[in-house]
Amino acid sequence: MILIDGKKAAAELRAELKEEVAELKSKHNKVPGLTVILIGDLTPSQIYVRNKEKSANEVGLKSEVIKYADSVEEKTVLEKIQELNSDETVSGILVQLPLPKHIDKQKVIEAIDPSKDVDGFHPMNVGNLSSGYESSIPCTPLGCYLLIKKFESNLNGKKAVVVGRSNLNGKPMTQLLLKENCTVTITHSKTKDLKAECLEADIIVAAVGIPELVRGDWVKKDAIVIDVGINKTDKGIVGDVHFEEVSKNAKALTPVPGGVGPMTIACLLKNTIDCFKRSQI
Ligand code: NAD
């Protein structure tokens, strides 16, 4: 079994992006800028945002975090987004989720200019992705896609099973695999026989949020298995795939931690740079 090393792949991607930022700087005399809006004091969100800021600085992006208290009014956030939409030094805007209950997530997502939507959540980007047009692509599925492609460049005709149908992971992942000419099955909590579906797959992407759901005898020999899950358990952080069992069967598998996670942030930087490049055309 080959371990797909997301930490290494993310470091390589960051190194490429760093070079690209340096080139953009010498060509345009400015660098792409990422602005993150963080509302409230949820510890995981604070950690994610700190890591995003650190990685953005590392590759040479201009990075800014705007913080609001939990009690901030929706109107204030929407006005700030409008201001950032028209700020030429801001290439990408990300509003860290989850939001406090009194703020309408969809309104916030739709307020972001689609050309600065580095999370790829705006309906315009969702539609463009599913139509096969250029768009921002949600960072986690983009990271999964790049890991799969790095391991196997030609996915023509492969049978892929995506476990989970969230807007964040499962649905965009399905679109990316379709674009690569895979035959894709999207499965979810109401799927009748998940094991039987997985046993058909050359590629499995598990994005569920249930610790070690995908077992060793669900995976055929030579399958590529991508584990998106991050689940806190008594034995520490585990994925949605039973690593020990599946590693005995699969051709390739991502570990948790050290698999998809590091690629997610690297892809956020990539999306910011791509938004900048599109704005310079
Ligand atoms: P979600 O809760 O929005 O969606 C979960 C999906 O799993 C749903 O579509 C649901 O139908 C499906 N599901 C639930 N029970 C199922 C079952 N028994 N069988 C089959 N499908 C089932 O979750 P999400 O936001 O997509 O996140 C999924 C996991 O990925 C979580 O563990 C989350 O922490 C992790 N995650 C990781 C990263 C990363 O960077 N690695 C990023 C985002 C999310």
XYZ file of C-alpha atoms and ligand atoms in Angstrom:
325
model
C 0.000 0.000 0.000
C 1.227 3.461 -0.847
C 0.655 6.203 1.684
C -0.469 9.395 -0.066
C 1.488 11.992 1.859
C -0.659 15.140 1.974
C 1.820 17.009 4.132
C 4.558 16.563 1.534
C 2.228 17.337 -1.386
C 1.025 20.499 0.389
C 4.618 21.622 1.064
C 5.434 21.112 -2.631
C 2.332 23.048 -3.688
C 3.191 25.896 -1.288
C 6.739 26.046 -2.709
C 5.318 26.323 -6.263
C 2.853 28.989 -5.138
C 5.621 30.958 -3.436
C 7.538 31.074 -6.717
C 4.391 32.075 -8.569
C 3.704 34.928 -6.123
C 7.272 36.197 -6.586
C 6.787 36.158 -10.381
C 3.425 37.936 -10.106
C 5.015 40.540 -7.873
C 7.746 41.319 -10.373
C 5.251 41.392 -13.265
C 2.441 43.424 -11.668
C 4.287 45.142 -8.832
C 1.687 43.840 -6.379
C 0.829 40.563 -4.683
C -2.462 38.692 -4.263
C -4.279 39.530 -1.036
C -6.419 37.255 1.141
C -8.844 38.700 3.685
C -10.453 36.410 6.242
C -13.426 37.488 8.343
C -13.575 35.712 11.695
C -16.685 36.092 13.841
C -16.789 34.965 17.456
C -14.258 33.076 19.521
C -14.779 29.398 18.640
C -11.406 27.763 19.253
C -11.313 25.530 16.124
C -12.151 28.522 13.902
C -9.428 30.586 15.565
C -6.894 27.807 14.976
C -7.952 27.388 11.314
C -7.712 31.130 10.694
C -4.296 31.371 12.382
C -3.022 28.525 10.180
C -4.469 30.141 7.066
C -2.785 33.456 7.900
C 0.555 31.770 8.621
C 0.488 29.821 5.337
C -0.570 32.905 3.359
C 2.364 34.871 4.764
C 4.726 31.990 4.076
C 4.018 32.065 0.321
C 4.197 35.867 0.213
C 0.517 36.772 -0.024
C -0.815 39.910 1.578
C -2.960 38.592 4.368
C -5.444 40.248 6.684
C -7.833 38.924 9.348
C -10.852 41.020 10.330
C -12.291 39.944 13.675
C -15.776 40.595 15.026
C -17.391 39.679 18.311
C -20.076 36.993 18.344
C -22.705 39.732 18.747
C -21.826 41.611 15.537
C -24.819 42.585 13.430
C -25.340 40.851 10.086
C -25.555 44.282 8.433
C -22.038 45.181 9.630
C -20.600 42.009 8.127
C -22.444 42.495 4.819
C -21.220 46.111 4.594
C -17.643 44.996 5.252
C -17.942 42.391 2.489
C -19.156 45.101 0.072
C -16.165 47.237 1.008
C -13.782 44.315 0.409
C -15.513 43.494 -2.904
C -14.503 46.905 -4.237
C -11.013 46.942 -2.678
C -8.501 46.251 -5.464
C -5.855 45.031 -3.020
C -8.142 42.185 -1.919
C -8.072 39.208 -4.313
C -9.856 36.699 -2.103
C -12.444 36.944 0.680
C -13.206 34.120 3.095
C -15.757 34.234 5.887
C -14.840 31.539 8.383
C -17.755 29.172 9.080
C -19.690 28.375 11.215
C -21.402 31.711 11.832
C -23.413 32.742 14.896
C -27.101 31.772 14.570
C -28.371 35.322 13.985
C -26.277 35.687 10.822
C -27.674 34.156 7.631
C -24.889 32.030 6.132
C -26.371 32.021 2.631
C -26.748 35.821 2.608
C -23.098 36.176 3.609
C -21.893 33.688 0.976
C -23.929 35.418 -1.731
C -22.646 38.858 -0.721
C -19.090 37.915 -1.680
C -18.142 38.875 -5.235
C -17.941 35.468 -7.025
C -14.589 36.513 -8.519
C -13.202 36.841 -4.948
C -14.946 33.777 -3.523
C -11.889 31.692 -2.549
C -14.050 29.077 -0.792
C -16.009 28.386 -3.982
C -19.318 28.446 -2.091
C -21.074 31.216 -4.084
C -23.932 29.759 -6.209
C -22.274 31.254 -9.302
C -19.114 29.221 -8.661
C -21.122 26.117 -7.735
C -23.015 26.443 -11.032
C -19.870 27.097 -13.056
C -18.168 24.041 -11.568
C -21.111 21.798 -12.375
C -21.307 23.240 -15.922
C -17.619 22.550 -16.427
C -16.679 26.254 -16.644
C -13.821 28.002 -14.898
C -14.648 28.648 -11.235
C -13.280 28.768 -7.714
C -13.403 25.212 -6.373
C -13.990 24.446 -2.674
C -10.565 23.914 -1.081
C -10.988 20.448 0.475
C -12.314 18.638 -2.615
C -9.753 20.498 -4.723
C -7.044 19.157 -2.388
C -8.453 15.606 -2.708
C -8.535 15.967 -6.483
C -4.909 17.122 -6.664
C -3.799 14.210 -4.437
C -5.650 11.681 -6.631
C -4.251 13.216 -9.838
C -0.727 13.243 -8.437
C -1.034 9.537 -7.776
C -2.857 8.589 -10.980
C -2.993 11.070 -13.835
C -5.478 9.263 -16.106
C -8.827 8.660 -14.402
C -10.778 7.931 -17.617
C -13.565 5.430 -16.991
C -12.615 4.762 -13.351
C -15.471 3.941 -11.015
C -15.497 6.466 -8.178
C -17.669 6.373 -5.081
C -18.054 9.560 -3.053
C -19.381 8.945 0.457
C -21.226 12.054 1.700
C -23.178 14.659 -0.277
C -22.366 17.911 1.516
C -22.057 21.162 -0.450
C -18.617 21.548 1.129
C -17.169 18.175 0.133
C -19.233 15.433 -1.501
C -21.019 17.406 -4.223
C -18.032 19.392 -5.551
C -15.873 16.238 -5.324
C -18.378 14.472 -7.559
C -18.138 17.264 -10.142
C -14.337 17.130 -10.172
C -14.312 13.354 -10.694
C -16.951 13.647 -13.431
C -14.780 16.207 -15.204
C -12.022 13.574 -15.197
C -14.384 11.120 -16.929
C -14.929 8.912 -13.899
C -18.218 7.075 -13.500
C -19.301 8.561 -10.196
C -21.716 7.274 -7.582
C -22.593 9.678 -4.797
C -23.687 7.946 -1.602
C -25.159 9.312 1.636
C -26.934 8.469 4.870
C -29.919 6.960 3.029
C -27.861 4.750 0.704
C -29.129 1.180 1.048
C -25.906 -0.838 0.905
C -22.857 1.387 1.280
C -20.453 -1.537 1.550
C -21.647 -2.959 -1.794
C -21.262 0.474 -3.452
C -17.737 0.918 -2.065
C -16.725 -2.565 -3.176
C -17.300 -1.467 -6.797
C -14.985 1.516 -6.530
C -11.559 2.141 -8.049
C -11.563 5.429 -6.112
C -13.321 6.091 -2.794
C -13.558 9.565 -1.288
C -15.032 9.449 2.227
C -16.384 12.754 3.611
C -18.896 11.753 6.245
C -17.859 12.630 9.784
C -18.277 9.093 11.200
C -15.086 7.659 12.696
C -13.682 4.679 10.741
C -16.927 4.067 8.820
C -15.216 2.567 5.756
C -13.891 -0.866 6.732
C -11.200 -3.094 5.232
C -13.679 -5.489 3.599
C -15.498 -2.567 1.875
C -12.512 -1.824 -0.324
C -11.387 -3.802 -3.312
C -7.725 -4.489 -3.947
C -6.081 -1.681 -5.905
C -8.560 1.007 -4.864
C -7.373 4.545 -4.157
C -8.929 5.733 -0.886
C -9.080 9.384 0.140
C -10.122 10.073 3.725
C -11.539 13.558 4.309
C -12.890 12.885 7.818
C -11.535 14.584 10.912
C -13.130 12.987 13.972
C -12.128 13.520 17.575
C -12.253 10.200 19.471
C -10.861 8.761 22.727
C -7.886 7.452 20.762
C -7.224 10.848 19.142
C -8.096 12.223 15.699
C -9.239 9.572 13.224
C -10.690 9.719 9.735
C -13.839 8.271 8.178
C -11.776 5.290 6.997
C -10.499 2.471 9.202
C -6.842 3.084 8.417
C -5.377 -0.149 9.741
C -7.864 -2.403 7.950
C -8.066 -0.464 4.695
C -4.284 -0.112 4.408
C -4.130 -3.925 4.047
C -6.347 -3.814 0.939
C -6.075 -0.483 -0.833
C -3.479 0.442 -3.450
C -3.149 3.909 -1.933
C -4.577 5.686 1.098
C -4.366 9.111 2.710
C -3.588 9.186 6.444
C -5.440 11.279 9.038
C -3.860 13.556 10.079
C -1.367 14.393 7.330
C -3.537 13.609 4.293
C -6.267 15.876 2.991
C -6.042 18.425 5.838
C -2.758 20.108 4.821
C -3.902 20.262 1.182
C -7.023 22.222 2.143
C -5.066 25.283 3.279
C -2.593 25.043 0.392
C -5.596 25.056 -1.982
C -6.978 28.179 -0.316
C -3.702 29.920 -1.209
C -3.943 28.525 -4.760
C -7.507 29.831 -5.083
C -6.422 33.291 -3.883
C -3.639 33.401 -6.470
C -5.982 32.157 -9.207
C -8.532 34.892 -8.324
C -5.745 37.475 -8.546
C -4.576 36.156 -11.929
C -8.117 36.234 -13.361
C -8.518 39.836 -12.125
C -5.376 40.923 -14.031
C -6.573 39.702 -17.454
P -21.589 17.017 6.615
O -22.065 16.629 7.973
O -21.993 18.321 6.029
O -22.016 15.886 5.581
C -21.877 14.535 5.893
C -22.437 13.702 4.762
O -22.294 12.336 5.131
C -23.926 13.931 4.500
O -24.113 14.129 3.116
C -24.610 12.655 4.943
O -25.682 12.264 4.085
C -23.473 11.636 4.831
N -23.654 10.538 5.782
C -23.979 10.630 7.096
N -24.057 9.394 7.634
C -23.771 8.526 6.641
C -23.689 7.110 6.573
N -23.922 6.345 7.629
N -23.367 6.563 5.386
C -23.125 7.328 4.303
N -23.171 8.667 4.321
C -23.498 9.257 5.471
O -20.010 16.846 6.669
P -18.830 17.560 5.851
O -18.798 19.007 6.165
O -18.836 17.135 4.419
O -17.570 16.889 6.578
C -17.335 15.503 6.524
C -16.091 15.177 7.310
O -14.981 15.835 6.711
C -16.088 15.643 8.773
O -15.382 14.680 9.541
C -15.309 16.931 8.727
O -14.682 17.230 9.963
C -14.289 16.609 7.672
N -13.712 17.767 6.994
C -12.385 17.738 6.748
C -11.784 18.772 6.070
C -10.313 18.685 5.792
O -9.696 19.700 5.501
N -9.714 17.500 5.835
C -12.525 19.870 5.652
C -13.900 19.874 5.875
C -14.487 18.816 6.538
